[in-house]
């Protein structure tokens, strides 16, 4: 009954990854909370990084809440989290697939991350015509901080479930996310 891919991972890690995959899918599931969605969300940065009043707290990176379309903030954070979760550098197209945006938008988000010193382009050793995208130290710190806050929120939400229920919920949610249309 256990998924071999997730059997060695804690339930909150499996759940966080599944929620991230659902949130990033094309045609997105608008009911799935993102990193800046909250009860008072009106295109501002509420949620784990916001205060609920539309103002950015000091630790919110300007890149994630700054210029661009109002909906870019969550997508920018998903870029950082996707890279932090990957086993290595990703291409712009792979980032787009991971966060559920088209290649031109992924390219714009990556360029903004590079401009803010959170991402770095490097040559692909297998194909000199391609570049790979990696997190800088600053980008990694932001992504890891966000991932830690998200996992803590999930741990809190799982508090009312037994360990067996937590594992089963994580397994089912991962299976559900895997089945969600691309």
Short mmCIF file of C-alpha atoms in Angstrom, two decimals:
data_model
loop_
_atom_site.label_atom_id
_atom_site.label_comp_id
_atom_site.label_asym_id
_atom_site.label_seq_id
_atom_site.Cartn_x
_atom_site.Cartn_y
_atom_site.Cartn_z
CA UNK A 1 0.00 0.00 0.00
CA UNK A 2 2.95 2.32 0.59
CA UNK A 3 4.42 4.19 -2.37
CA UNK A 4 8.09 3.19 -2.67
CA UNK A 5 8.96 6.67 -3.96
CA UNK A 6 7.60 8.30 -0.78
CA UNK A 7 8.10 5.55 1.82
CA UNK A 8 11.26 7.10 3.27
CA UNK A 9 9.85 10.64 3.43
CA UNK A 10 7.89 12.26 6.22
CA UNK A 11 4.19 12.86 5.48
CA UNK A 12 4.55 16.66 5.55
CA UNK A 13 7.26 16.49 2.85
CA UNK A 14 5.11 14.30 0.60
CA UNK A 15 2.08 16.57 1.17
CA UNK A 16 4.08 19.77 0.52
CA UNK A 17 5.38 18.36 -2.75
CA UNK A 18 1.91 17.18 -3.82
CA UNK A 19 0.36 20.57 -3.02
CA UNK A 20 3.13 22.29 -4.96
CA UNK A 21 2.49 20.07 -7.98
CA UNK A 22 -1.24 20.76 -7.83
CA UNK A 23 -0.74 24.51 -7.49
CA UNK A 24 1.65 24.62 -10.41
CA UNK A 25 -0.47 22.69 -12.92
CA UNK A 26 -1.68 24.43 -16.06
CA UNK A 27 -5.32 25.35 -15.82
CA UNK A 28 -4.47 25.59 -12.14
CA UNK A 29 -6.60 24.57 -9.29
CA UNK A 30 -7.57 28.03 -8.10
CA UNK A 31 -8.86 26.69 -4.79
CA UNK A 32 -5.39 25.48 -3.81
CA UNK A 33 -3.70 28.01 -1.54
CA UNK A 34 -0.45 29.42 -2.84
CA UNK A 35 2.36 31.06 -0.93
CA UNK A 36 0.60 34.44 -0.90
CA UNK A 37 -3.06 33.48 -0.84
CA UNK A 38 -4.97 34.25 2.30
CA UNK A 39 -8.42 35.21 3.48
CA UNK A 40 -7.80 38.83 2.51
CA UNK A 41 -5.96 38.17 -0.77
CA UNK A 42 -6.56 40.87 -3.36
CA UNK A 43 -3.44 40.52 -5.46
CA UNK A 44 -1.22 41.51 -2.56
CA UNK A 45 1.22 39.42 -0.60
CA UNK A 46 -0.81 37.88 2.18
CA UNK A 47 -0.30 34.42 3.65
CA UNK A 48 2.88 33.10 5.24
CA UNK A 49 4.92 36.12 4.08
CA UNK A 50 2.27 38.80 4.46
CA UNK A 51 0.50 40.38 7.38
CA UNK A 52 -3.02 40.05 5.96
CA UNK A 53 -3.22 43.74 5.15
CA UNK A 54 -1.57 43.68 1.72
CA UNK A 55 1.77 45.01 2.94
CA UNK A 56 5.03 43.15 2.49
CA UNK A 57 6.94 42.27 5.65
CA UNK A 58 10.67 43.06 5.74
CA UNK A 59 11.75 39.48 4.99
CA UNK A 60 9.69 39.21 1.79
CA UNK A 61 12.10 39.47 -1.13
CA UNK A 62 11.34 42.38 -3.47
CA UNK A 63 11.53 39.95 -6.39
CA UNK A 64 8.59 37.88 -5.12
CA UNK A 65 6.31 40.82 -4.42
CA UNK A 66 7.71 43.53 -6.63
CA UNK A 67 7.30 44.44 -10.26
CA UNK A 68 5.41 42.38 -12.78
CA UNK A 69 1.85 41.19 -12.92
CA UNK A 70 0.07 40.96 -9.54
CA UNK A 71 -0.12 37.18 -9.97
CA UNK A 72 3.66 36.86 -10.48
CA UNK A 73 4.52 36.77 -6.76
CA UNK A 74 3.36 33.18 -6.19
CA UNK A 75 4.90 32.08 -9.51
CA UNK A 76 8.22 33.65 -8.53
CA UNK A 77 8.25 31.75 -5.26
CA UNK A 78 7.35 28.54 -7.10
CA UNK A 79 10.44 29.04 -9.30
CA UNK A 80 12.64 29.16 -6.21
CA UNK A 81 10.92 26.18 -4.58
CA UNK A 82 11.05 24.13 -7.81
CA UNK A 83 14.80 24.71 -8.07
CA UNK A 84 15.34 23.98 -4.37
CA UNK A 85 13.37 20.73 -4.73
CA UNK A 86 15.12 19.58 -7.91
CA UNK A 87 18.02 17.17 -7.83
CA UNK A 88 20.10 19.58 -9.92
CA UNK A 89 19.92 22.63 -12.20
CA UNK A 90 16.90 22.96 -14.49
CA UNK A 91 16.37 24.46 -17.93
CA UNK A 92 13.87 27.29 -18.34
CA UNK A 93 11.45 24.85 -20.00
CA UNK A 94 11.78 22.40 -17.12
CA UNK A 95 11.07 25.23 -14.67
CA UNK A 96 7.98 26.19 -16.69
CA UNK A 97 6.76 22.58 -16.59
CA UNK A 98 7.44 22.34 -12.85
CA UNK A 99 5.46 25.47 -11.99
CA UNK A 100 2.77 25.23 -14.67
CA UNK A 101 3.58 28.23 -16.86
CA UNK A 102 4.50 28.50 -20.53
CA UNK A 103 8.11 28.90 -21.64
CA UNK A 104 7.95 32.67 -22.33
CA UNK A 105 6.58 33.38 -18.84
CA UNK A 106 9.11 31.02 -17.26
CA UNK A 107 11.85 32.87 -19.13
CA UNK A 108 10.61 36.24 -17.78
CA UNK A 109 10.42 34.89 -14.22
CA UNK A 110 13.92 33.43 -14.48
CA UNK A 111 15.31 36.71 -15.84
CA UNK A 112 13.74 38.63 -12.95
CA UNK A 113 15.32 36.15 -10.53
CA UNK A 114 18.70 36.62 -12.20
CA UNK A 115 18.28 40.42 -12.06
CA UNK A 116 17.65 40.20 -8.31
CA UNK A 117 20.59 37.89 -7.65
CA UNK A 118 18.44 34.91 -6.64
CA UNK A 119 19.13 32.79 -9.72
CA UNK A 120 22.17 32.22 -11.88
CA UNK A 121 22.51 30.91 -15.44
CA UNK A 122 25.25 28.39 -16.15
CA UNK A 123 26.28 26.52 -19.29
CA UNK A 124 24.88 23.03 -19.73
CA UNK A 125 27.91 20.69 -19.83
CA UNK A 126 25.99 18.31 -22.11
CA UNK A 127 24.88 20.94 -24.64
CA UNK A 128 26.73 24.26 -24.90
CA UNK A 129 23.73 25.84 -26.67
CA UNK A 130 21.60 25.46 -23.55
CA UNK A 131 21.76 27.11 -20.16
CA UNK A 132 20.73 25.69 -16.82
CA UNK A 133 19.31 27.69 -13.97
CA UNK A 134 20.58 27.36 -10.41
CA UNK A 135 19.77 29.08 -7.14
CA UNK A 136 22.25 31.52 -5.70
CA UNK A 137 22.91 31.46 -1.96
CA UNK A 138 20.28 34.17 -1.46
CA UNK A 139 17.71 32.33 -3.60
CA UNK A 140 18.37 29.10 -1.73
CA UNK A 141 17.91 30.79 1.65
CA UNK A 142 14.55 32.26 0.60
CA UNK A 143 13.30 28.96 -0.87
CA UNK A 144 14.39 26.94 2.15
CA UNK A 145 12.79 29.43 4.55
CA UNK A 146 9.52 29.26 2.66
CA UNK A 147 9.62 25.47 2.43
CA UNK A 148 10.25 25.28 6.20
CA UNK A 149 7.28 27.54 6.94
CA UNK A 150 5.06 25.53 4.60
CA UNK A 151 6.09 22.22 6.19
CA UNK A 152 5.47 23.64 9.67
CA UNK A 153 1.96 24.70 8.62
CA UNK A 154 1.33 21.22 7.25
CA UNK A 155 2.64 19.61 10.46
CA UNK A 156 0.20 21.77 12.43
CA UNK A 157 -2.70 20.80 10.16
CA UNK A 158 -1.79 17.11 10.49
CA UNK A 159 -1.81 17.35 14.30
CA UNK A 160 -5.29 15.90 14.62
CA UNK A 161 -4.47 12.78 12.61
CA UNK A 162 -2.80 9.61 13.82
CA UNK A 163 0.54 8.68 12.28
CA UNK A 164 -1.18 6.03 10.15
CA UNK A 165 -3.78 8.56 8.96
CA UNK A 166 -1.04 11.08 8.14
CA UNK A 167 0.81 8.53 6.01
CA UNK A 168 -2.37 7.46 4.24
CA UNK A 169 -3.41 11.06 3.59
CA UNK A 170 0.05 11.83 2.19
CA UNK A 171 -0.07 8.73 -0.04
CA UNK A 172 -3.54 9.55 -1.37
CA UNK A 173 -2.80 13.24 -1.94
CA UNK A 174 0.41 12.37 -3.84
CA UNK A 175 -1.56 9.90 -5.96
CA UNK A 176 -4.24 12.55 -6.57
CA UNK A 177 -1.59 15.12 -7.60
CA UNK A 178 0.02 12.59 -9.94
CA UNK A 179 -3.36 12.09 -11.64
CA UNK A 180 -4.20 15.79 -11.98
CA UNK A 181 -4.21 16.76 -15.70
CA UNK A 182 -1.11 18.58 -16.91
#
